[in-house]
CSV table of C-alpha atoms and ligand atoms in Angstrom, one decimal:
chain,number,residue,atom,x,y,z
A,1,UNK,CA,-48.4,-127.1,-100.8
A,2,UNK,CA,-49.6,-125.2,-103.3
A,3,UNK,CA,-52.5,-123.3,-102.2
A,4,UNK,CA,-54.1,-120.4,-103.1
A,5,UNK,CA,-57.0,-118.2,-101.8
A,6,UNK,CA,-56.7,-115.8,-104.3
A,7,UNK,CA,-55.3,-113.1,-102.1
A,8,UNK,CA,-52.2,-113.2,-103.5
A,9,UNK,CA,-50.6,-113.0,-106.7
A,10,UNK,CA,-48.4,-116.4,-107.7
A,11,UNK,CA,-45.6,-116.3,-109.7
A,12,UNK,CA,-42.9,-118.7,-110.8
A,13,UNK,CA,-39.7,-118.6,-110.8
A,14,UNK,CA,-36.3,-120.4,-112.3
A,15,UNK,CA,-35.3,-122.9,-108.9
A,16,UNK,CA,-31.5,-122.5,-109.6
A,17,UNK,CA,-29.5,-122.0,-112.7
A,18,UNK,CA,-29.0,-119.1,-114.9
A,19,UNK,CA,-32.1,-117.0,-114.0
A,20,UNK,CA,-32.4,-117.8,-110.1
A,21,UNK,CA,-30.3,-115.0,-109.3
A,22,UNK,CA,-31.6,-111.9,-111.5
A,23,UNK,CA,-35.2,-113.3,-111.0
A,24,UNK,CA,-35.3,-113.1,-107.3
A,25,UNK,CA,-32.8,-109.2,-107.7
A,26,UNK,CA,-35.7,-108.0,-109.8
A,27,UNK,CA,-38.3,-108.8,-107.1
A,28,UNK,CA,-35.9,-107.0,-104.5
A,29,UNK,CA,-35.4,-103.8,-106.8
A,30,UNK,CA,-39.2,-103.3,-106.9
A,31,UNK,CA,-38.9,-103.2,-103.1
A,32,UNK,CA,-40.6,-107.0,-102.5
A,33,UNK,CA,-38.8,-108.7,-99.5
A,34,UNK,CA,-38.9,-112.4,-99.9
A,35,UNK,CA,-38.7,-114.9,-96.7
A,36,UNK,CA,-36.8,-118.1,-96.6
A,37,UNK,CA,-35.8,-117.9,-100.2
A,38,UNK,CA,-32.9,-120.3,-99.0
A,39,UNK,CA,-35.7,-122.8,-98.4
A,40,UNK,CA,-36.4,-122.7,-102.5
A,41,UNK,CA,-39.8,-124.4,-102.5
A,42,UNK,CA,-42.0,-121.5,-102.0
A,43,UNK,CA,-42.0,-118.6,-99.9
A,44,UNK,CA,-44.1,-115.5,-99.8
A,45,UNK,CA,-43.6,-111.4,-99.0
A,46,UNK,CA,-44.3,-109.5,-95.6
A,47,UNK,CA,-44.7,-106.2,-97.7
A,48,UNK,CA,-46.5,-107.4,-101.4
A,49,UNK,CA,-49.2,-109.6,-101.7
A,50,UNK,CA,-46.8,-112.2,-103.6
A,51,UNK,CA,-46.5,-116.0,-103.4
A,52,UNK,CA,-43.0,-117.3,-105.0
A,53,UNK,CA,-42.7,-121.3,-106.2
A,54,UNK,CA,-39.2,-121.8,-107.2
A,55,UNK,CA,-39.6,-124.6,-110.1
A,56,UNK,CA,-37.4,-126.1,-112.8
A,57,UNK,CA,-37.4,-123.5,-115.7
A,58,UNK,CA,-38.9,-125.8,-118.3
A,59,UNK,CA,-41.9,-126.5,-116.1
A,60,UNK,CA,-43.1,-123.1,-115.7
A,61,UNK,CA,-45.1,-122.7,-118.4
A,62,UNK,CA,-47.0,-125.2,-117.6
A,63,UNK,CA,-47.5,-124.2,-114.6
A,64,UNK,CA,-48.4,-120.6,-115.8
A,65,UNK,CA,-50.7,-122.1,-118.8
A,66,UNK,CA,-52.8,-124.2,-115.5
A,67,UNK,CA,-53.2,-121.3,-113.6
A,68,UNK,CA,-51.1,-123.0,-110.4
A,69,UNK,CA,-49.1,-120.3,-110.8
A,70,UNK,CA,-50.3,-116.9,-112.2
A,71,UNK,CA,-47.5,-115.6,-113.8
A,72,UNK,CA,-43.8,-116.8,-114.2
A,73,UNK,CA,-39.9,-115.6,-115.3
A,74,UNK,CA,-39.0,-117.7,-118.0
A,75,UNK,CA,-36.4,-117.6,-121.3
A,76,UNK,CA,-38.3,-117.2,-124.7
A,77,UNK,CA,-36.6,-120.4,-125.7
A,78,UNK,CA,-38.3,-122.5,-123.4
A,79,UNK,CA,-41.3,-120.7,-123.7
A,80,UNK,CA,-42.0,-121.0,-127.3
A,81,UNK,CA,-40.4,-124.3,-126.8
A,82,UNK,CA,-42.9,-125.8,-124.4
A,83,UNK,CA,-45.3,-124.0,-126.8
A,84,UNK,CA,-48.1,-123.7,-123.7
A,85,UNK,CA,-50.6,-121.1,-123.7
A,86,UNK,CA,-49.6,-118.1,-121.9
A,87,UNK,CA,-49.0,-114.8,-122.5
A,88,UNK,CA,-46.1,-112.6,-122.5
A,89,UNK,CA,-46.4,-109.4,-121.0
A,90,UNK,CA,-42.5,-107.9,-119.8
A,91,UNK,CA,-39.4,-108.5,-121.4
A,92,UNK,CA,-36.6,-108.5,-118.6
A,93,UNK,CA,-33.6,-107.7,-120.0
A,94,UNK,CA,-32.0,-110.4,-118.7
A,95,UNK,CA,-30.8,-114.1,-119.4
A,96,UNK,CA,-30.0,-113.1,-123.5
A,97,UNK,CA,-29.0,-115.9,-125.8
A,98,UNK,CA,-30.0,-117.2,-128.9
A,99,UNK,CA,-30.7,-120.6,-130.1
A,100,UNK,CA,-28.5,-121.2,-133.4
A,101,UNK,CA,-27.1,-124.0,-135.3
A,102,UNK,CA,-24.1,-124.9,-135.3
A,103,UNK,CA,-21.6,-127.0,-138.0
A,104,UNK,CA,-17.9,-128.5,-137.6
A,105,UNK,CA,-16.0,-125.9,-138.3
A,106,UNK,CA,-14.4,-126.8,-141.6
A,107,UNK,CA,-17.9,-128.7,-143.1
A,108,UNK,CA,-19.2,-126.8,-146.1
A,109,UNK,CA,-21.9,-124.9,-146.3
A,110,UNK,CA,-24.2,-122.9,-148.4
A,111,UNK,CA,-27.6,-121.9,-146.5
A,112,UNK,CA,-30.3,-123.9,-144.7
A,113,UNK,CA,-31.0,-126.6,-147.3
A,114,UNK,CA,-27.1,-127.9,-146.7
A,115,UNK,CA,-29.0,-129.4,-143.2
A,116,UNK,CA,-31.0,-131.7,-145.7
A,117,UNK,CA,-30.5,-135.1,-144.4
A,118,UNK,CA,-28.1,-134.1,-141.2
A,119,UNK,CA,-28.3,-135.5,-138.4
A,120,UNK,CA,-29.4,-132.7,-135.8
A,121,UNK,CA,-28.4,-132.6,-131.4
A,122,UNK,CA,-30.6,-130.5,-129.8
A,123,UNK,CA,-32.7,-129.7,-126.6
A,124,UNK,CA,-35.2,-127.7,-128.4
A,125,UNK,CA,-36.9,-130.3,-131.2
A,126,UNK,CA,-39.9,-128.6,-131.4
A,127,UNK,CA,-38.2,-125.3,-132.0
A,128,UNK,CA,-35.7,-126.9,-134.6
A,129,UNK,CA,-38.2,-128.8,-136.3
A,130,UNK,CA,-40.6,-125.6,-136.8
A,131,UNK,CA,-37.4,-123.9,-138.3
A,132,UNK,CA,-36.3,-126.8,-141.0
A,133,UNK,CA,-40.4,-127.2,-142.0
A,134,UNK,CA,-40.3,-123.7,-142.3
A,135,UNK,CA,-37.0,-123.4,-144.7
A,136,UNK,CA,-38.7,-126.8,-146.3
A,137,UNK,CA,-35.9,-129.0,-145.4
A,138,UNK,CA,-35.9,-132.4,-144.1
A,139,UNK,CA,-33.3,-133.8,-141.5
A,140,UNK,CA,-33.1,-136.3,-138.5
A,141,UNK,CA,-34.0,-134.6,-135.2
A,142,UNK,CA,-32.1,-135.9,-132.2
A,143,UNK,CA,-33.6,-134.9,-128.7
A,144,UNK,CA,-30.7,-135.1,-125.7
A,145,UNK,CA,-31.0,-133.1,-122.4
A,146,UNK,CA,-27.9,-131.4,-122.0
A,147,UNK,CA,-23.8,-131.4,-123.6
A,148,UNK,CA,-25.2,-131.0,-127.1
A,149,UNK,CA,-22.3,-129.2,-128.3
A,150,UNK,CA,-20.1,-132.9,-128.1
A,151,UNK,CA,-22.8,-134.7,-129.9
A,152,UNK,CA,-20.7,-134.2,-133.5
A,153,UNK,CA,-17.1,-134.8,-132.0
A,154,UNK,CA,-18.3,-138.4,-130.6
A,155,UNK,CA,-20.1,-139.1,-134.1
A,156,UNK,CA,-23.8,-138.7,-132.2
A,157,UNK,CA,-24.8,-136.0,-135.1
A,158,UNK,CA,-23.1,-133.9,-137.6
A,159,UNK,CA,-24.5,-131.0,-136.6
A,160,UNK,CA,-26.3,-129.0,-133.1
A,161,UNK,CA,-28.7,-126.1,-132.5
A,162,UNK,CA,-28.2,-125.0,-128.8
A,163,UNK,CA,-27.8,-121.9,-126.9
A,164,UNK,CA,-25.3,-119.7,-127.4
A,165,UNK,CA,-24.3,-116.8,-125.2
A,166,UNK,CA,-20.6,-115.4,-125.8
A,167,UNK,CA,-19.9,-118.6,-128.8
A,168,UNK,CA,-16.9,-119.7,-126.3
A,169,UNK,CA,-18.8,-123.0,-125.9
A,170,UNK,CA,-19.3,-123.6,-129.7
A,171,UNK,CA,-15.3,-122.3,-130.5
A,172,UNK,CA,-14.1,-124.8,-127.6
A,173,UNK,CA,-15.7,-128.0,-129.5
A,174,UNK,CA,-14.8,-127.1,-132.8
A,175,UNK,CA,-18.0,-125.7,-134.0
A,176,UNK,CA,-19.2,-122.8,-135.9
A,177,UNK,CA,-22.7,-120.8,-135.5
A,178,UNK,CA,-24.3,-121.0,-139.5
A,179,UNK,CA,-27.9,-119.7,-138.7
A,180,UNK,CA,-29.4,-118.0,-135.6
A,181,UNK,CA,-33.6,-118.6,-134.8
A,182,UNK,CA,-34.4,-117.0,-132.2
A,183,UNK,CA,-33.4,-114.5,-129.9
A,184,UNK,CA,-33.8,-114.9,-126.6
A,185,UNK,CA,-34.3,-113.1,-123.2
A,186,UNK,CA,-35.9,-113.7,-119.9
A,187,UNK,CA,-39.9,-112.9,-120.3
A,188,UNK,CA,-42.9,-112.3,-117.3
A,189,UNK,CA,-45.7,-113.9,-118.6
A,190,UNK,CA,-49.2,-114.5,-117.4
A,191,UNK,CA,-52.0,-117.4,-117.0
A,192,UNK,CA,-54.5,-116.4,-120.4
A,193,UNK,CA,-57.5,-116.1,-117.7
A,194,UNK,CA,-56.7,-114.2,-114.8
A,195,UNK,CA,-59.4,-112.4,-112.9
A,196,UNK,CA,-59.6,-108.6,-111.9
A,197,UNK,CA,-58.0,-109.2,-108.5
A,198,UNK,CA,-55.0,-110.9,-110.1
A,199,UNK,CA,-54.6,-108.4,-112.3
A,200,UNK,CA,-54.6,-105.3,-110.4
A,201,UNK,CA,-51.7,-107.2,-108.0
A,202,UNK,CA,-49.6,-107.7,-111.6
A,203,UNK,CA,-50.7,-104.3,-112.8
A,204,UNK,CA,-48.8,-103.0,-109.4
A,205,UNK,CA,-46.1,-105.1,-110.1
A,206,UNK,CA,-45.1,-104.4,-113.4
A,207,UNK,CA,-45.4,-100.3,-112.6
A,208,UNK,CA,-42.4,-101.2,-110.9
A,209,UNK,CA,-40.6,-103.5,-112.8
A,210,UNK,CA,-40.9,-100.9,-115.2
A,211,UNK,CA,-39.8,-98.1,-113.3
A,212,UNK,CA,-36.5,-100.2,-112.3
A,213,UNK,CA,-35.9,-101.2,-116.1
A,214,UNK,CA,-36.3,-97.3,-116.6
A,215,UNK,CA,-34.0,-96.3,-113.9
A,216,UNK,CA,-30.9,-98.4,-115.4
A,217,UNK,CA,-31.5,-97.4,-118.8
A,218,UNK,CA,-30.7,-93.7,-117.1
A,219,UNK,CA,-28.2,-92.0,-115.8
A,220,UNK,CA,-28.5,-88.7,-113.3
A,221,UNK,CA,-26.2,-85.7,-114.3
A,222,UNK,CA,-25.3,-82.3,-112.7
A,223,UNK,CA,-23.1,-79.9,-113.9
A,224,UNK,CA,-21.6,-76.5,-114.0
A,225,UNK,CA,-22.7,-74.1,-116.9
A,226,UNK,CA,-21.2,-70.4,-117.0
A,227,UNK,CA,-24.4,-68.2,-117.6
A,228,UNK,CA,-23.5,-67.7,-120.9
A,229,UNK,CA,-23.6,-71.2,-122.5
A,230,UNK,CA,-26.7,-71.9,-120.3
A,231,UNK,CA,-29.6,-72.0,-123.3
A,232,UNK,CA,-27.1,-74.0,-125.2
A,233,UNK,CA,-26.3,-76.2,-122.4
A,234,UNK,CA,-29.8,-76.9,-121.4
A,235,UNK,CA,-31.2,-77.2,-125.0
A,236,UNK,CA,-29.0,-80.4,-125.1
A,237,UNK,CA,-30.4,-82.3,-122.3
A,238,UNK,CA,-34.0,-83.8,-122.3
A,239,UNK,CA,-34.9,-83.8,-118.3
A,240,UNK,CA,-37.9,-85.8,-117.0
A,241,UNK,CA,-39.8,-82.6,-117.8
A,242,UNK,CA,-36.8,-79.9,-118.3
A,243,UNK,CA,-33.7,-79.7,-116.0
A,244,UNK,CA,-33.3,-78.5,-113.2
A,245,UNK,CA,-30.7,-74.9,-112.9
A,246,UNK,CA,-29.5,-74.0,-109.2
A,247,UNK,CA,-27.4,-70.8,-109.2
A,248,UNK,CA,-23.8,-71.1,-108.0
A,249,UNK,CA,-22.1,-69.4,-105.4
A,250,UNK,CA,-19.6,-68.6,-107.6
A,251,UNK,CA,-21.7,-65.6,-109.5
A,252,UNK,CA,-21.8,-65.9,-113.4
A,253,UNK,CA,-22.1,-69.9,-113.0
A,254,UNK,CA,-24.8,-72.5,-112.3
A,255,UNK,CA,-25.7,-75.8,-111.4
A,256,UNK,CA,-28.0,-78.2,-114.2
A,257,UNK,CA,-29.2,-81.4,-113.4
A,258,UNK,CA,-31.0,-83.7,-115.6
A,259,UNK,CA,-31.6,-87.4,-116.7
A,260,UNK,CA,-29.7,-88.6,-119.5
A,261,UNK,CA,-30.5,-92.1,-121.3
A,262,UNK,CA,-27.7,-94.7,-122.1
A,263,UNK,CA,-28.8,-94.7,-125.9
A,264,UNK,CA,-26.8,-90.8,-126.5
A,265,UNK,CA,-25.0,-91.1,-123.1
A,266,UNK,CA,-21.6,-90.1,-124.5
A,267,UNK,CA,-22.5,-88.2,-127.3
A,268,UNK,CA,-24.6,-85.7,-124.8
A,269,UNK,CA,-21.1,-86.1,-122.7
A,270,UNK,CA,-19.3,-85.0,-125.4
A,271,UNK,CA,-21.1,-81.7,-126.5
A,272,UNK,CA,-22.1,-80.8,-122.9
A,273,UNK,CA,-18.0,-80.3,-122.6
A,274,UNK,CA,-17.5,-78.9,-125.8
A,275,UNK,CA,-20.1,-76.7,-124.9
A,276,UNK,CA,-18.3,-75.3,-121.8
A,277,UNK,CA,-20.2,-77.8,-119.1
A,278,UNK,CA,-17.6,-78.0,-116.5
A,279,UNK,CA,-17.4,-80.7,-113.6
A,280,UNK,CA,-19.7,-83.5,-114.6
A,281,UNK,CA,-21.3,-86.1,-112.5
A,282,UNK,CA,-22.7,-88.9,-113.5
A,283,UNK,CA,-24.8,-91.1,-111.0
A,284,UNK,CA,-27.1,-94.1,-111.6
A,285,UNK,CA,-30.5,-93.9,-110.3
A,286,UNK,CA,-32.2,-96.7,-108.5
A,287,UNK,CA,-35.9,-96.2,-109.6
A,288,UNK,CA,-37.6,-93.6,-112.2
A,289,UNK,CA,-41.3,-93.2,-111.7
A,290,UNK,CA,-43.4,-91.6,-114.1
B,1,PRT,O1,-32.6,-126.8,-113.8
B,1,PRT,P1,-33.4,-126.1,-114.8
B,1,PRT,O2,-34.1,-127.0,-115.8
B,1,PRT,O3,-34.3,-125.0,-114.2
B,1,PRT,O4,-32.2,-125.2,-115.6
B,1,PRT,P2,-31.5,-125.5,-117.0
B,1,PRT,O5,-30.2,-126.2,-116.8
B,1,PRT,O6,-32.5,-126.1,-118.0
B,1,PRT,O7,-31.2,-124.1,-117.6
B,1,PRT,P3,-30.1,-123.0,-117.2
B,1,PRT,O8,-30.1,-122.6,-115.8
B,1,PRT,O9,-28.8,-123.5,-117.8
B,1,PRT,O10,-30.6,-121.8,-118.2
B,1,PRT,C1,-31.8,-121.2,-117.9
B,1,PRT,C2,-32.0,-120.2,-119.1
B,1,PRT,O11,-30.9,-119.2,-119.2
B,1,PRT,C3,-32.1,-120.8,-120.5
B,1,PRT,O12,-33.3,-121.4,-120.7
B,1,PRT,C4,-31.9,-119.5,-121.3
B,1,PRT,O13,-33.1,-118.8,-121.4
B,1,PRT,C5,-30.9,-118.7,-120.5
B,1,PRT,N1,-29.6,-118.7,-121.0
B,1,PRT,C6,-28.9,-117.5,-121.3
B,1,PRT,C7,-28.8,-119.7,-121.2
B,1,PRT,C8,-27.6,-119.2,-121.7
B,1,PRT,N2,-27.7,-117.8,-121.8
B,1,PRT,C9,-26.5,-120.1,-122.1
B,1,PRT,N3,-25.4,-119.6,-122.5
B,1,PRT,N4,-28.9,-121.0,-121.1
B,1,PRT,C10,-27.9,-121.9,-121.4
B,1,PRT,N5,-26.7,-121.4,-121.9
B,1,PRT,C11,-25.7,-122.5,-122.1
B,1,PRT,C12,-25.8,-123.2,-123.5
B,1,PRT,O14,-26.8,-124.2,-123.5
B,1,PRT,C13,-24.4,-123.7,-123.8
B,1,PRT,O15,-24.2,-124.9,-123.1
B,1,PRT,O16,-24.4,-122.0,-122.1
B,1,PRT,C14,-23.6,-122.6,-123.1
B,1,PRT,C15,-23.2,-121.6,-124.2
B,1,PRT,O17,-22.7,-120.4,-123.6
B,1,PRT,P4,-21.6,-119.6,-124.3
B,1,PRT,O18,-21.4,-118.3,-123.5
B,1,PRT,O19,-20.3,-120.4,-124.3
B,1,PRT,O20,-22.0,-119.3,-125.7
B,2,ZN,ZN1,-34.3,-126.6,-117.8
């Protein structure tokens, strides 16, 4: 099933759950059409020379670290929770969380050493235990797959380090978020040993993930300056290079368009207007190549 005659780049990625569905978006955005993803096994693309295996998340880094797949889309958590050898080289700006523990709200407490002799519900031991060597404190570990958050109200542990997105998971059961260690996002990583073939195909594929990351943290404006404000105007707007100024049928007025980052979005907005910009569009762009 798994075959490989080095003609193609492999990567793996999450089978279902959480990251299925901005894993295999990503790959369309950088224009790579997929065959038969319904299938879910593995598939391959007509147009890139790209081999998909969909896997169970907390197998891919081992598949990644064995070089059966060459690079994979995997959370940080379960990537420094595995703790296999591979290399991250993308973050993708998707699938954020963080892994944080979590008391009864109610329980007192008064920093990390108050864990001293807990007993702790997670899914990430290794994680947790790195974390409580680290703050020097001894407690009881207690590894179970999945519905940690329960674990304290049926008297399985006093206290839980899980994932937590918005907290409404935590607030339902009665718990409250005391520290945080780590942040998480979806990562692409990469085998430790790929050879120059390999990584010219994930050298192409990454100029593009890049460019789509680029493209949404942009926006595309045009506007109407009168002639007058125009220095002003375009002094306040960075461009690619510098904008773009059409004249306007309308004499005395003319047309700017330029690329504006989310960061100052508003605040640009905001002075543009007070600087007489009239008739602003905003527009997203789909890819930004540079
Ligand atoms: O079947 P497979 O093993 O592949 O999937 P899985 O069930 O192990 O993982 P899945 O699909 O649930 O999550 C995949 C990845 O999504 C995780 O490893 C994280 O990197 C990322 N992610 C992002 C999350 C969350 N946000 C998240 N909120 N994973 C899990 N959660 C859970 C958390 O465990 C808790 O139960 O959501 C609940 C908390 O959410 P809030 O919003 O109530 O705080
Ligand atoms: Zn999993």
């Amino acid at each position: 099933m798994l075959s490989n005659d080095g003609s193609r780049l492999r990567v793996a990625i999450q089978k279902s759950g959480r990251l299925y569905e901005d894993s295999v978006q990503l790959l369309k955005e950088c224009g790579i059409d997929l065959r038969n993803v319904k299938d879910r096994l593995r598939t391959e693309s007509d147009n890139f020379p790209l081999e998909v295996f969909f896997l169970r998340d907390d197998d891919i880094p081992q598949y990644v670290e064995d070089g059966v797949a060459d690079i994979g889309i995997v959370g940080e958590n379960v990537l420094y929770e595995k703790n296999k050898k591979a290399d991250i080289v993308e973050e993708l700006g998707f699938g954020k969380c963080r892994l944080s523990i979590a008391i009864p709200r109610g329980q007192y407490y008064d920093g990390v050493s108050s864990l001293r002799g807990k007993r702790i519900a997670t899914s990430y031991p290794f994680m947790v235990n790195s974390y409580l060597k680290q703050h020097n404190v001894e407690a009881d570990i207690h590894e179970i797959s999945g519905s940690v958050e329960i674990a304290p109200g049926i008297g399985l542990a006093d206290v839980v380090a899980d994932l937590v997105s918005s907290g409404s998971t935590l607030f339902m059961n009665g718990l409250k978020e005391v520290e945080t260690i780590i942040q998480s996002q979806a990562v692409l990583i990469r085998n430790q040993s790929l050879n120059a073939d390999q990584i010219e195909m994930l050298n192409r594929l990454l100029f593009r993930i890049r460019s789509v990351k680029k493209a949404k943290r942009n926006k595309y404006v045009l506007l109407n300056a009168p002639n007058d404000k125009l220095q002003e105007i375009i002094s306040l707007l960075p461009g690619m290079k510098s904008p773009t100024v059409l004249p306007l049928a309308e004499s005395g007025w003319s047309s700017v368009h330029s690329v504006l980052n989310e960061d100052e979005f508003w605040e640009k907005i905001e002075k543009l207007k007070a600087a007489g910009a009239q008739g602003i569009l905003v527009v997203p762009i789909e890819k930004m190549v540079m």
